[in-house]
């Protein structure tokens, strides 16, 4: 359809391209204008760079783990280079530190902040049609807290490493001589960063929705962010207190966790998982939000079961607080407690399943464009479904007795965390990249990265389900030779996966140099962020955007003359003289 | 390293290790049930996912064929429907779990001491051995505690696992269904053990696929991460055909034989009781100081003073390891050794001291150099060392 075919009485709404001055990337210059910026978009971009660097580091450590495990007695860390780097450490010690740092960096520095802090920061205000988040200064401080926490992790790495596993289980963590205090201090600071981000989003979404945007006209990404924020604010303090207690136990021997001073180590596990189980949903809920957007926009079809998806986000957030005990089925809780936790655990699978069904139903009879974000979204549904279904084996008590703390668990949570969060994060980055930087990336390169990630990921982690059910315990630096073929498959997969991620990075970076200019609405989305230019101007919108249904694709048309999507709206009569006083959104609720 | 799976699974492609306890049948059945349910749900989802993606591809700008955005009946069906299957899964899981938690009365009791990085199975009357020996067809109860950090006892073939938490007892029980076969005669075992002694090696469970007593076995792993040698913290389970056979095995290890020298018995304890995982006898630095040539030397300890390595110091170090922590070449050892108070008899401690003496006795050498009886003393210590290595019967598992 071309602009000429617009029926009379309708107007074409096309923001076109930004002028150099009105673009948030260029409206002020110099490193200080970034360092002290209060603009949520710039903070989001800084977060994106930060979490991506953390991901790169954590990913390299993961490759180290896989290369070491290529042979039963270990390869990589037996190498002379490592003996020279760490002369007083056995290969097993180096392996233990590498898997610990891989886990800690990936969880605390990457997966938890990736979507909410990087993409969320950029998108929440734009999707709301707002100028910024409610507390811009709090937002900047949350970024610097993240940097501070990351520095503590780096210090721990440079001091004497960390070998407790990312879970810091006592009494190992109170007795080992590695840098537990530095790392827990880092995690403590990162907790504040997470709480500030969550708090900011809750207030932003509650108070800054524009007139006309009711709760049920909010894009599902905002529902997901809102649910995530609730968990961040309520659960993170528990982790903070737990880590402080751990530090106190280590230095003052107060006798809470360490049996040597009449403490109980299992108490630590209860405290720790009371945070860290909800934290699993901090990692996956925003991914659900991204996928809901991606599937709907690239199918050009209303999301199926909007309310069920929205409610299921909230349900997951609430249920996440009462299932932590399933991490401890084998720790010696009373049978009745164990059985109750098993029953509660099954309840979480219902809202997760609802989402999967709804996404697939959304694609039914849609108009699907197999773009890079859409391919990542499809990969997500496939991988997350496997991750979710194998959770049933672990929630079931009789089978968990066999599978707990084996590679089955490793495979399960990587399917959820990597297959889920990382894949959706990548899909989200590709989806919003044109909006963020104003450039289109190479579609062929993007699809190649998605294919490599999908193949490499499955080759890495499918064999681990078999390893685990055959009895291979996790966190082993060496293993029995009969497990070798499966470990080798897994290592080859990790190399392919790593290659796919590097292709993704390369494609995105190359787009900055030779990418085509991005139009305001490259995919034909109906949410508000596609109403401003790409990249957005400093204050996001020239005038307050008209709030519509975020999944109404009827008035988004492909314009062949302009070669881009435009919005076609019925012409409204301009209000001649005075505008009515605006009622704030929260007052009308 | 041990390799067993090749032997006791039906094929390399098998999803499970051999099913060998009264629980493993039900556990595997529940696993397969869940897996089938998962596959039944997954295949249609995957077909729809890829099928829709292919079938409904359209050119840019073409509107979707439908904009239907909800169907309450359908949504309620797929929300509530699967819940029934979840209840069934939960029920079978909980039933199997309760079986594992209801310890039958009169079960054969073995104490388990887990420590970094080894196992002490306590058969009563001071018999402690790293291997777990039980009677097939009879319930066995393990009363488990840890001396340092959390460990976890995991026998894949039995489908059982339980954390071992310091400061409390955790229990587990199982019934091994099939006795381990005796695949090597005592004669053959002795020959192999003698060969090991000559080459100063320990028993290779992996290559020989049997224990030093000639039985084939099931793997037993530590499943809770516990530090440096977590992945080496493995031992084996042997199921005997009858109680008499088990009793005979226990008797074999019950105490120092009447004509066994203390140093030789000390060497066995060194292998069996986990000293070996942290203290070398060839002078290399492991988690703790090496025994080689240590007796009679002066040793720096944390706090700045020195102590002579003599009988009293060794005894104190065994019973109260954190009292005087050694420093070697300016680097202090980690104070991680658990106390063996109540775990070793006076005779055991005496034997260990004699064993350490036999590995080079600096004080004897000193005295010898001052006296004309130099040669005699040297010969005596050499003899002891020989006796120690000749009788050492390595049983600990790497």
XYZ file of N, CA, C and O in Angstrom, chain A residues 73 92-93 96 99 163-164 169-172 175 177 259-260 264-266 269 300-305 308 330-335 338-339 342-343 346 349-350 354 356-358 360-361 363-368 370 378 381-382 385-386 389 392-393 396-399 401-406 408 466 468-471 473-483 558 565, chain B residues 1-6 12 14-17 27 30-31 34-35 38 41-42 45-46 48-50 52-53 56-58 60-71 74-76 78-79 83 86 89-90 93-94 96-98 100-101 116 148-150 154 156 159-163 165-168 170 206 219 221-232 234 322 334:
716
model
N 40.548 -36.603 32.783
C 41.414 -36.079 33.828
C 41.641 -34.578 33.706
O 42.466 -34.014 34.414
N 42.634 -28.781 39.954
C 41.276 -28.855 40.502
C 40.855 -27.532 41.121
O 39.711 -27.108 40.994
N 41.801 -26.877 41.830
C 41.473 -25.592 42.457
C 41.157 -24.545 41.400
O 40.219 -23.754 41.552
N 37.767 -25.194 40.070
C 36.728 -24.793 41.017
C 36.518 -23.279 41.012
O 35.395 -22.799 41.111
N 34.672 -22.288 37.641
C 33.212 -22.498 37.566
C 32.475 -21.593 38.533
O 31.358 -21.143 38.257
N 36.109 -19.841 45.422
C 35.906 -21.246 45.051
C 34.730 -21.861 45.771
O 34.698 -23.047 46.024
N 33.710 -21.042 46.093
C 32.600 -21.588 46.879
C 31.427 -22.032 46.020
O 30.463 -22.566 46.537
N 27.548 -21.715 49.758
C 27.041 -22.575 50.835
C 28.004 -22.619 52.029
O 29.209 -22.801 51.876
N 27.418 -22.474 53.221
C 28.186 -22.681 54.442
C 28.209 -24.175 54.727
O 27.329 -24.886 54.267
N 29.129 -24.690 55.561
C 30.256 -23.981 56.157
C 31.470 -23.904 55.234
O 32.493 -23.404 55.651
N 31.320 -24.341 53.963
C 32.487 -24.238 53.098
C 32.903 -22.777 52.961
O 34.080 -22.444 53.053
N 34.839 -21.260 55.799
C 36.143 -21.819 56.152
C 37.170 -21.728 55.029
O 38.358 -21.791 55.286
N 39.785 -20.317 52.260
C 40.627 -19.119 52.370
C 40.572 -18.251 51.115
O 41.398 -17.391 50.933
N 28.605 -25.011 61.999
C 28.371 -25.963 63.091
C 29.490 -25.944 64.126
O 29.274 -26.325 65.274
N 30.658 -25.482 63.732
C 31.744 -25.432 64.703
C 31.402 -24.472 65.841
O 31.899 -24.600 66.948
N 23.781 -23.709 62.179
C 23.220 -24.751 61.311
C 23.396 -24.342 59.859
O 22.826 -23.356 59.400
N 24.192 -25.105 59.106
C 24.469 -24.723 57.718
C 23.239 -24.723 56.829
O 23.190 -24.010 55.842
N 22.225 -25.523 57.186
C 21.046 -25.584 56.319
C 20.248 -24.282 56.414
O 19.561 -23.882 55.466
N 21.058 -22.174 53.623
C 20.411 -22.562 52.367
C 18.980 -22.030 52.302
O 18.527 -21.569 51.260
N 2.559 -9.742 13.412
C 1.582 -8.702 13.089
C 0.182 -9.112 13.507
O -0.774 -8.994 12.757
N 0.096 -9.628 14.689
C -1.184 -10.152 15.155
C -1.324 -9.836 16.638
O -0.334 -9.852 17.372
N -2.550 -9.583 17.036
C -2.809 -9.313 18.461
C -2.292 -10.478 19.292
O -2.444 -11.630 18.915
N -1.703 -10.163 20.440
C -1.240 -11.232 21.313
C -2.447 -12.014 21.790
O -3.488 -11.438 22.102
N -2.315 -13.337 21.806
C -3.445 -14.177 22.204
C -3.465 -14.289 23.731
O -2.451 -14.612 24.351
N -4.602 -14.024 24.315
C -4.752 -14.197 25.762
C -3.964 -13.190 26.577
O -3.284 -13.544 27.531
N -4.454 -13.384 30.319
C -3.860 -14.576 30.942
C -2.353 -14.392 31.077
O -1.751 -14.788 32.079
N 17.184 -32.840 49.162
C 18.068 -33.875 49.692
C 18.832 -33.424 50.930
O 19.712 -34.123 51.403
N 18.508 -32.227 51.457
C 19.348 -31.716 52.537
C 18.933 -32.231 53.903
O 19.596 -31.976 54.896
N 17.807 -32.931 53.980
C 17.406 -33.480 55.268
C 16.325 -32.674 55.956
O 16.288 -32.614 57.176
N 15.445 -32.010 55.164
C 14.274 -31.379 55.776
C 13.316 -32.491 56.192
O 13.421 -33.617 55.719
N 12.317 -32.135 57.018
C 11.367 -33.166 57.420
C 10.558 -33.599 56.203
O 10.358 -32.820 55.274
N 10.075 -34.855 56.187
C 9.342 -35.332 55.006
C 8.146 -34.450 54.659
O 7.911 -34.162 53.487
N 9.233 -31.311 52.930
C 9.701 -31.628 51.591
C 8.532 -31.844 50.645
O 8.510 -31.324 49.526
N 7.522 -32.575 51.111
C 6.379 -32.873 50.248
C 5.589 -31.608 49.944
O 5.146 -31.386 48.813
N 7.381 -29.724 47.332
C 7.227 -30.351 46.022
C 5.885 -29.967 45.408
O 5.808 -29.572 44.237
N 4.832 -30.021 46.218
C 3.499 -29.684 45.704
C 3.453 -28.232 45.240
O 2.939 -27.923 44.161
N 5.060 -27.507 41.815
C 4.293 -27.816 40.607
C 3.372 -26.673 40.205
O 3.066 -26.510 39.023
N 4.485 -24.285 37.446
C 4.560 -24.693 36.048
C 3.293 -24.317 35.284
O 3.332 -24.186 34.064
N 2.170 -24.113 35.995
C 0.927 -23.803 35.281
C 1.005 -22.441 34.581
O 0.819 -22.364 33.359
N 0.945 -21.678 30.478
C -0.049 -20.807 29.838
C 0.617 -19.887 28.832
O 0.142 -19.685 27.712
N 3.436 -20.273 27.189
C 3.903 -20.959 25.986
C 2.742 -21.198 25.024
O 2.822 -20.907 23.837
N 1.624 -21.701 25.550
C 0.460 -21.946 24.692
C 0.008 -20.655 24.018
O -0.340 -20.631 22.838
N -0.004 -19.560 24.777
C -0.478 -18.295 24.223
C 0.424 -17.784 23.103
O -0.052 -17.251 22.111
N 2.317 -19.564 21.099
C 2.134 -20.368 19.886
C 0.805 -19.997 19.231
O 0.721 -19.848 18.005
N -0.233 -19.805 20.063
C -1.542 -19.442 19.507
C -1.482 -18.081 18.819
O -2.204 -17.839 17.845
N 0.869 -16.980 16.999
C 1.421 -17.146 15.653
C 0.396 -17.712 14.676
O 0.527 -17.537 13.466
N -0.644 -18.389 15.225
C -1.648 -19.036 14.379
C -2.360 -18.003 13.511
O -2.900 -17.020 14.011
N -2.324 -18.201 12.197
C -2.978 -17.307 11.229
C -2.455 -15.881 11.310
O -3.171 -14.922 11.042
N -1.194 -15.729 11.697
C -0.594 -14.392 11.709
C 0.001 -14.071 10.362
O -0.192 -14.782 9.367
N 0.731 -12.967 10.318
C 1.487 -12.616 9.115
C 2.946 -12.543 9.551
O 3.451 -11.515 9.966
N 3.581 -13.719 9.478
C 4.858 -13.860 10.179
C 6.025 -13.422 9.310
O 6.163 -13.850 8.169
N 9.987 -13.727 9.206
C 11.064 -14.478 9.887
C 12.322 -13.608 9.988
O 13.356 -13.888 9.397
N 11.367 -17.692 18.420
C 10.957 -19.084 18.210
C 11.933 -20.028 18.906
O 11.528 -20.989 19.577
N 11.095 -20.147 22.573
C 9.944 -20.984 22.970
C 10.353 -22.455 22.976
O 10.035 -23.201 23.905
N 11.088 -22.857 21.950
C 11.547 -24.246 21.869
C 12.420 -24.604 23.077
O 12.173 -25.589 23.771
N 10.709 -24.307 26.595
C 9.773 -25.407 26.839
C 10.530 -26.641 27.331
O 10.101 -27.303 28.272
N 11.677 -26.923 26.706
C 12.470 -28.062 27.195
C 12.926 -27.799 28.628
O 12.819 -28.667 29.506
N 9.875 -28.169 30.987
C 9.379 -29.535 31.149
C 10.357 -30.382 31.973
O 9.934 -31.204 32.788
N 10.013 -30.564 35.670
C 9.066 -31.493 36.300
C 9.797 -32.692 36.893
O 9.431 -33.194 37.959
N 10.843 -33.161 36.217
C 11.612 -34.291 36.750
C 12.248 -33.921 38.089
O 12.450 -34.768 38.949
N 9.558 -33.480 41.023
C 9.023 -34.761 41.494
C 10.028 -35.397 42.443
O 11.190 -35.580 42.090
N 9.583 -35.737 43.647
C 10.541 -36.099 44.695
C 11.356 -37.343 44.372
O 12.572 -37.352 44.507
N 10.678 -38.404 43.933
C 11.406 -39.670 43.767
C 12.530 -39.516 42.749
O 13.634 -40.035 42.944
N 12.253 -38.789 41.641
C 13.294 -38.650 40.628
C 14.332 -37.610 41.036
O 15.496 -37.719 40.656
N 15.612 -37.249 43.886
C 16.620 -37.897 44.726
C 17.792 -38.385 43.872
O 18.931 -38.356 44.300
N 17.483 -38.837 42.671
C 18.533 -39.323 41.781
C 19.204 -38.180 41.023
O 20.421 -38.156 40.847
N 18.408 -37.182 40.605
C 18.935 -36.188 39.667
C 19.535 -34.968 40.331
O 20.312 -34.237 39.716
N 19.189 -34.718 41.596
C 19.672 -33.515 42.263
C 21.201 -33.469 42.254
O 21.858 -34.477 42.457
N 21.744 -32.242 42.016
C 23.199 -32.054 42.018
C 23.928 -32.901 40.969
O 25.093 -33.232 41.137
N 23.225 -33.265 39.910
C 23.910 -33.914 38.790
C 23.854 -32.980 37.582
O 23.269 -31.902 37.643
N 22.037 -33.250 35.156
C 20.654 -33.026 34.726
C 20.212 -31.631 35.160
O 19.563 -30.906 34.410
N 21.560 -36.444 29.629
C 21.891 -37.874 29.696
C 23.005 -38.091 30.712
O 22.940 -39.011 31.532
N 23.576 -36.475 33.345
C 23.025 -36.383 34.689
C 22.232 -37.611 35.059
O 22.381 -38.164 36.157
N 21.389 -38.090 34.147
C 20.586 -39.248 34.534
C 21.450 -40.501 34.613
O 21.092 -41.451 35.305
N 22.609 -40.485 33.964
C 23.524 -41.609 34.134
C 24.370 -41.476 35.394
O 25.192 -42.343 35.683
N 24.190 -40.373 36.134
C 24.827 -40.291 37.437
C 26.065 -39.432 37.513
O 26.837 -39.539 38.469
N 27.850 -36.403 38.687
C 27.597 -35.264 39.568
C 28.124 -33.962 38.971
O 29.039 -33.979 38.150
N 27.535 -32.847 39.384
C 27.975 -31.554 38.858
C 29.207 -31.077 39.616
O 29.563 -31.615 40.654
N 29.832 -30.054 39.094
C 30.990 -29.401 39.712
C 32.169 -30.344 39.887
O 32.898 -30.253 40.872
N 32.329 -31.270 38.941
C 33.445 -32.198 38.985
C 34.548 -31.728 38.044
O 34.294 -31.499 36.857
N 35.752 -31.640 38.565
C 36.887 -31.227 37.734
C 37.405 -32.396 36.904
O 38.030 -32.197 35.862
N 37.188 -33.599 37.397
C 37.597 -34.797 36.657
C 36.425 -35.768 36.739
O 35.573 -35.635 37.607
N 36.398 -36.735 35.834
C 35.229 -37.631 35.847
C 35.613 -38.996 35.314
O 36.693 -39.195 34.759
N 34.723 -39.949 35.489
C 34.972 -41.312 35.038
C 34.985 -41.366 33.503
O 34.163 -40.716 32.862
N 35.881 -42.145 32.942
C 36.078 -42.128 31.487
C 34.835 -42.443 30.664
O 34.720 -41.974 29.538
N 33.903 -43.222 31.213
C 32.752 -43.568 30.371
C 31.854 -42.358 30.081
O 31.014 -42.425 29.189
N 32.046 -41.265 30.813
C 31.263 -40.065 30.509
C 31.903 -39.214 29.418
O 31.339 -38.209 28.988
N 2.218 -0.921 5.580
C 3.506 -0.877 4.876
C 3.374 0.115 3.739
O 2.472 0.008 2.910
N 7.135 1.150 7.469
C 5.812 1.099 8.080
C 5.403 2.504 8.520
O 6.225 3.245 9.056
N 41.012 -42.825 38.617
C 39.597 -42.695 38.310
C 38.957 -44.058 38.086
O 39.577 -44.968 37.590
N 37.710 -44.115 38.423
C 37.011 -45.384 38.258
C 36.198 -45.352 36.980
O 35.674 -44.328 36.596
N 36.120 -46.471 36.371
C 35.201 -46.553 35.256
C 34.387 -47.800 35.469
O 34.915 -48.880 35.628
N 33.135 -47.607 35.520
C 32.292 -48.749 35.818
C 31.153 -48.849 34.865
O 30.702 -49.913 34.484
N 30.682 -47.672 34.439
C 29.431 -47.636 33.742
C 29.432 -48.556 32.542
O 28.442 -49.199 32.246
N 30.562 -48.577 31.847
C 30.680 -49.441 30.672
C 30.308 -50.864 31.023
O 29.771 -51.587 30.208
N 26.172 -48.254 25.930
C 26.722 -46.909 26.061
C 25.631 -45.857 25.956
O 25.789 -44.739 26.388
N 22.625 -46.098 27.193
C 21.654 -46.186 28.271
C 21.529 -44.858 29.013
O 22.502 -44.159 29.227
N 20.279 -44.526 29.355
C 20.035 -43.269 30.048
C 20.369 -43.397 31.534
O 20.724 -42.427 32.183
N 20.270 -44.580 32.064
C 20.492 -44.773 33.496
C 21.621 -45.755 33.748
O 21.857 -46.651 32.937
N 22.289 -45.631 34.892
C 23.146 -46.726 35.326
C 22.278 -47.908 35.728
O 21.064 -47.772 35.891
N 11.757 -45.336 40.810
C 12.320 -44.059 40.394
C 12.400 -43.977 38.875
O 12.010 -42.978 38.271
N 8.907 -43.596 37.346
C 8.377 -42.232 37.441
C 9.085 -41.336 36.431
O 8.455 -40.516 35.750
N 10.395 -41.514 36.299
C 11.161 -40.721 35.336
C 10.589 -40.911 33.933
O 10.341 -39.947 33.206
N 7.129 -39.246 33.516
C 7.206 -37.785 33.320
C 7.734 -37.474 31.926
O 7.215 -36.598 31.225
N 8.761 -38.224 31.521
C 9.356 -37.953 30.213
C 8.325 -38.151 29.102
O 8.235 -37.335 28.181
N 5.980 -35.296 29.059
C 6.656 -34.129 28.496
C 6.707 -34.209 26.976
O 6.434 -33.237 26.282
N 3.481 -33.481 25.318
C 3.185 -32.050 25.228
C 4.134 -31.333 24.281
O 3.744 -30.417 23.571
N 5.389 -31.768 24.292
C 6.409 -31.011 23.579
C 6.264 -31.141 22.068
O 6.392 -30.147 21.349
N 3.707 -28.893 20.513
C 4.138 -27.489 20.630
C 5.199 -27.193 19.574
O 5.136 -26.187 18.865
N 6.173 -28.115 19.458
C 7.260 -27.885 18.510
C 6.736 -27.883 17.082
O 7.113 -27.027 16.267
N 3.685 -27.152 16.077
C 2.922 -25.919 15.869
C 3.866 -24.736 15.695
O 3.706 -23.899 14.805
N 4.884 -24.686 16.557
C 5.818 -23.560 16.549
C 6.487 -23.420 15.184
O 6.425 -22.365 14.544
N 7.116 -24.510 14.714
C 7.824 -24.433 13.437
C 6.831 -24.428 12.264
O 7.049 -23.751 11.261
N 3.665 -23.212 12.174
C 3.052 -21.886 12.009
C 4.069 -20.915 11.426
O 3.751 -20.109 10.550
N 5.325 -21.004 11.946
C 6.346 -20.063 11.484
C 6.528 -20.190 9.983
O 6.781 -19.214 9.285
N 2.620 -19.537 7.954
C 2.031 -18.193 7.961
C 3.046 -17.106 7.637
O 2.861 -15.958 7.973
N 4.165 -17.508 7.003
C 5.098 -16.482 6.529
C 4.390 -15.622 5.504
O 3.698 -16.132 4.615
N 4.577 -14.327 5.583
C 3.927 -13.471 4.582
C 4.857 -12.328 4.249
O 5.781 -12.012 5.011
N 6.026 -8.482 3.668
C 5.865 -7.291 4.506
C 4.563 -6.581 4.198
O 4.220 -6.391 3.020
N 3.858 -6.186 5.238
C 2.689 -5.362 5.034
C 1.406 -6.118 4.793
O 0.331 -5.557 4.877
N 1.489 -7.411 4.486
C 0.253 -8.174 4.329
C -0.387 -8.379 5.693
O 0.286 -8.815 6.622
N -1.660 -8.070 5.819
C -2.271 -8.214 7.153
C -2.445 -9.691 7.523
O -2.499 -10.558 6.656
N -2.516 -9.938 8.811
C -2.728 -11.302 9.292
C -4.144 -11.754 8.932
O -5.051 -10.941 8.787
N -4.321 -13.081 8.774
C -5.629 -13.601 8.403
C -6.647 -13.461 9.516
O -7.843 -13.522 9.285
N -6.155 -13.375 10.727
C -7.095 -13.352 11.848
C -6.520 -12.439 12.918
O -5.303 -12.297 13.030
N -7.366 -11.786 13.642
C -6.872 -11.004 14.778
C -7.542 -11.484 16.067
O -7.682 -10.730 17.029
N -7.945 -12.756 16.088
C -8.592 -13.297 17.284
C -7.626 -13.203 18.450
O -6.469 -13.605 18.335
N -8.056 -12.629 19.558
C -7.082 -12.447 20.623
C -7.441 -13.153 21.916
O -6.720 -13.037 22.901
N -8.531 -13.845 21.949
C -8.737 -14.707 23.110
C -9.836 -15.709 22.839
O -10.619 -15.558 21.907
N -9.822 -16.751 23.642
C -10.850 -17.767 23.575
C -10.867 -18.396 24.960
O -10.059 -19.247 25.280
N -10.852 -22.224 25.523
C -9.597 -22.848 25.160
C -8.537 -22.570 26.229
O -7.813 -23.473 26.670
N -8.467 -21.309 26.667
C -7.443 -20.958 27.641
C -7.651 -21.661 28.970
O -6.699 -22.105 29.606
N -8.915 -21.764 29.381
C -9.178 -22.463 30.647
C -8.803 -23.930 30.520
O -8.230 -24.519 31.431
N -6.514 -25.333 28.570
C -5.078 -25.618 28.616
C -4.404 -25.117 29.886
O -3.254 -25.405 30.132
N -5.139 -24.342 30.698
C -4.577 -24.002 32.011
C -4.865 -25.104 33.025
O -4.006 -25.468 33.823
N -2.963 -29.528 34.777
C -2.798 -29.580 36.237
C -3.070 -30.982 36.771
O -2.453 -31.408 37.749
N -0.085 -32.963 36.567
C 0.891 -32.543 37.593
C 0.585 -33.217 38.918
O 1.490 -33.639 39.645
N 1.898 -36.705 38.794
C 3.356 -36.716 38.955
C 3.744 -36.503 40.410
O 4.586 -37.202 40.958
N 3.129 -35.497 41.005
C 3.435 -35.199 42.402
C 3.156 -36.414 43.277
O 3.972 -36.789 44.124
N 5.745 -39.135 42.819
C 7.020 -38.660 43.368
C 7.023 -38.724 44.880
O 7.974 -39.211 45.502
N 5.928 -38.254 45.489
C 5.872 -38.226 46.944
C 5.826 -39.643 47.504
O 6.451 -39.939 48.531
N 7.155 -42.386 46.195
C 8.501 -42.947 46.140
C 9.405 -42.345 47.205
O 10.220 -43.040 47.818
N 9.199 -41.055 47.435
C 10.032 -40.374 48.421
C 9.758 -40.893 49.826
O 10.677 -41.125 50.617
N 8.472 -41.109 50.135
C 8.138 -41.602 51.478
C 8.743 -42.981 51.715
O 9.178 -43.292 52.823
N 11.538 -43.908 50.583
C 12.950 -43.693 50.896
C 13.134 -43.164 52.306
O 14.199 -43.317 52.890
N 12.084 -42.493 52.824
C 12.232 -41.896 54.146
C 11.807 -42.841 55.266
O 12.099 -42.591 56.432
N 36.754 -34.043 53.981
C 37.500 -33.657 52.789
C 38.682 -34.572 52.637
O 39.589 -34.493 53.461
N 33.560 -31.798 58.394
C 33.961 -30.434 58.037
C 32.848 -29.660 57.322
O 32.164 -28.888 57.939
N 32.671 -29.914 56.030
C 31.674 -29.146 55.284
C 30.557 -30.084 54.843
O 30.586 -31.267 55.182
N 29.591 -29.554 54.091
C 28.489 -30.402 53.638
C 28.980 -31.288 52.498
O 29.589 -30.812 51.549
N 25.908 -40.196 47.276
C 25.116 -40.454 46.075
C 25.547 -41.769 45.462
O 26.702 -41.972 45.115
N 24.468 -43.703 42.308
C 23.585 -43.626 41.135
C 22.815 -44.918 40.886
O 21.613 -44.864 40.581
N 19.854 -44.990 42.996
C 18.977 -43.810 42.871
C 18.753 -43.142 44.233
O 17.663 -42.653 44.506
N 19.751 -43.166 45.091
C 19.587 -42.508 46.385
C 20.651 -41.434 46.547
O 21.749 -41.543 46.011
N 20.259 -40.389 47.288
C 21.193 -39.304 47.538
C 20.744 -38.591 48.804
O 19.553 -38.412 49.031
N 21.673 -38.226 49.637
C 21.317 -37.432 50.819
C 22.521 -36.593 51.210
O 23.657 -37.074 51.190
N 22.262 -35.339 51.536
C 23.348 -34.469 51.999
C 23.838 -34.934 53.354
O 23.063 -35.469 54.159
N 25.444 -33.334 56.553
C 25.609 -31.993 57.094
C 26.391 -32.072 58.395
O 26.049 -32.875 59.265
N 27.448 -31.273 58.546
C 28.175 -31.299 59.805
C 27.281 -30.821 60.941
O 26.426 -29.964 60.748
N 27.462 -31.391 62.103
C 26.691 -30.941 63.265
C 25.353 -31.634 63.400
O 24.557 -31.291 64.261
N 25.027 -32.588 62.526
C 23.777 -33.332 62.690
C 23.913 -34.679 61.986
O 24.822 -34.879 61.189
N 22.242 -37.262 59.362
C 21.230 -37.494 58.335
C 21.202 -38.990 58.055
O 22.231 -39.659 58.142
N 39.662 -48.551 38.568
C 39.196 -48.262 37.227
C 39.619 -49.340 36.243
O 38.801 -49.940 35.548
N 29.402 -47.493 41.969
C 30.049 -46.227 42.327
C 29.324 -45.524 43.456
O 28.093 -45.581 43.550
N 29.470 -41.528 44.899
C 30.070 -40.207 44.685
C 29.715 -39.249 45.802
O 28.694 -39.394 46.466
N 30.538 -38.195 45.923
C 30.111 -37.032 46.701
C 29.433 -36.090 45.728
O 30.003 -35.742 44.694
N 28.189 -35.685 46.036
C 27.435 -34.861 45.087
C 27.321 -33.403 45.517
O 26.811 -32.595 44.771
N 27.761 -33.058 46.721
C 27.696 -31.648 47.121
C 29.094 -31.085 47.081
O 29.999 -31.632 47.717
N 29.255 -29.982 46.349
C 30.580 -29.406 46.147
C 31.276 -29.149 47.488
O 30.724 -28.509 48.375
N 32.506 -29.674 47.635
C 33.176 -29.590 48.934
C 34.634 -29.174 48.817
O 35.425 -29.445 49.707
N 35.023 -28.539 47.716
C 36.376 -28.000 47.643
C 37.279 -28.755 46.691
O 36.813 -29.514 45.834
N 38.576 -28.550 46.894
C 39.592 -28.961 45.908
C 39.323 -30.310 45.261
O 39.199 -30.410 44.050
N 39.281 -31.371 46.051
C 39.206 -32.702 45.461
C 37.796 -33.290 45.491
O 37.624 -34.499 45.618
N 36.805 -32.414 45.384
C 35.411 -32.857 45.347
C 35.215 -33.979 44.330
O 34.577 -34.998 44.627
N 35.817 -33.817 43.151
C 35.586 -34.831 42.118
C 36.365 -36.117 42.364
O 36.153 -37.108 41.684
N 37.284 -36.101 43.317
C 38.025 -37.330 43.631
C 37.417 -38.039 44.832
O 37.900 -39.094 45.251
N 35.365 -40.221 45.819
C 34.533 -41.320 45.349
C 34.936 -42.580 46.085
O 36.070 -42.736 46.491
N 43.827 -28.159 64.710
C 43.941 -26.712 64.528
C 44.802 -26.054 65.586
O 45.025 -24.841 65.550
N 46.286 -24.522 55.155
C 44.923 -24.206 55.584
C 44.548 -25.102 56.762
O 44.799 -26.299 56.705
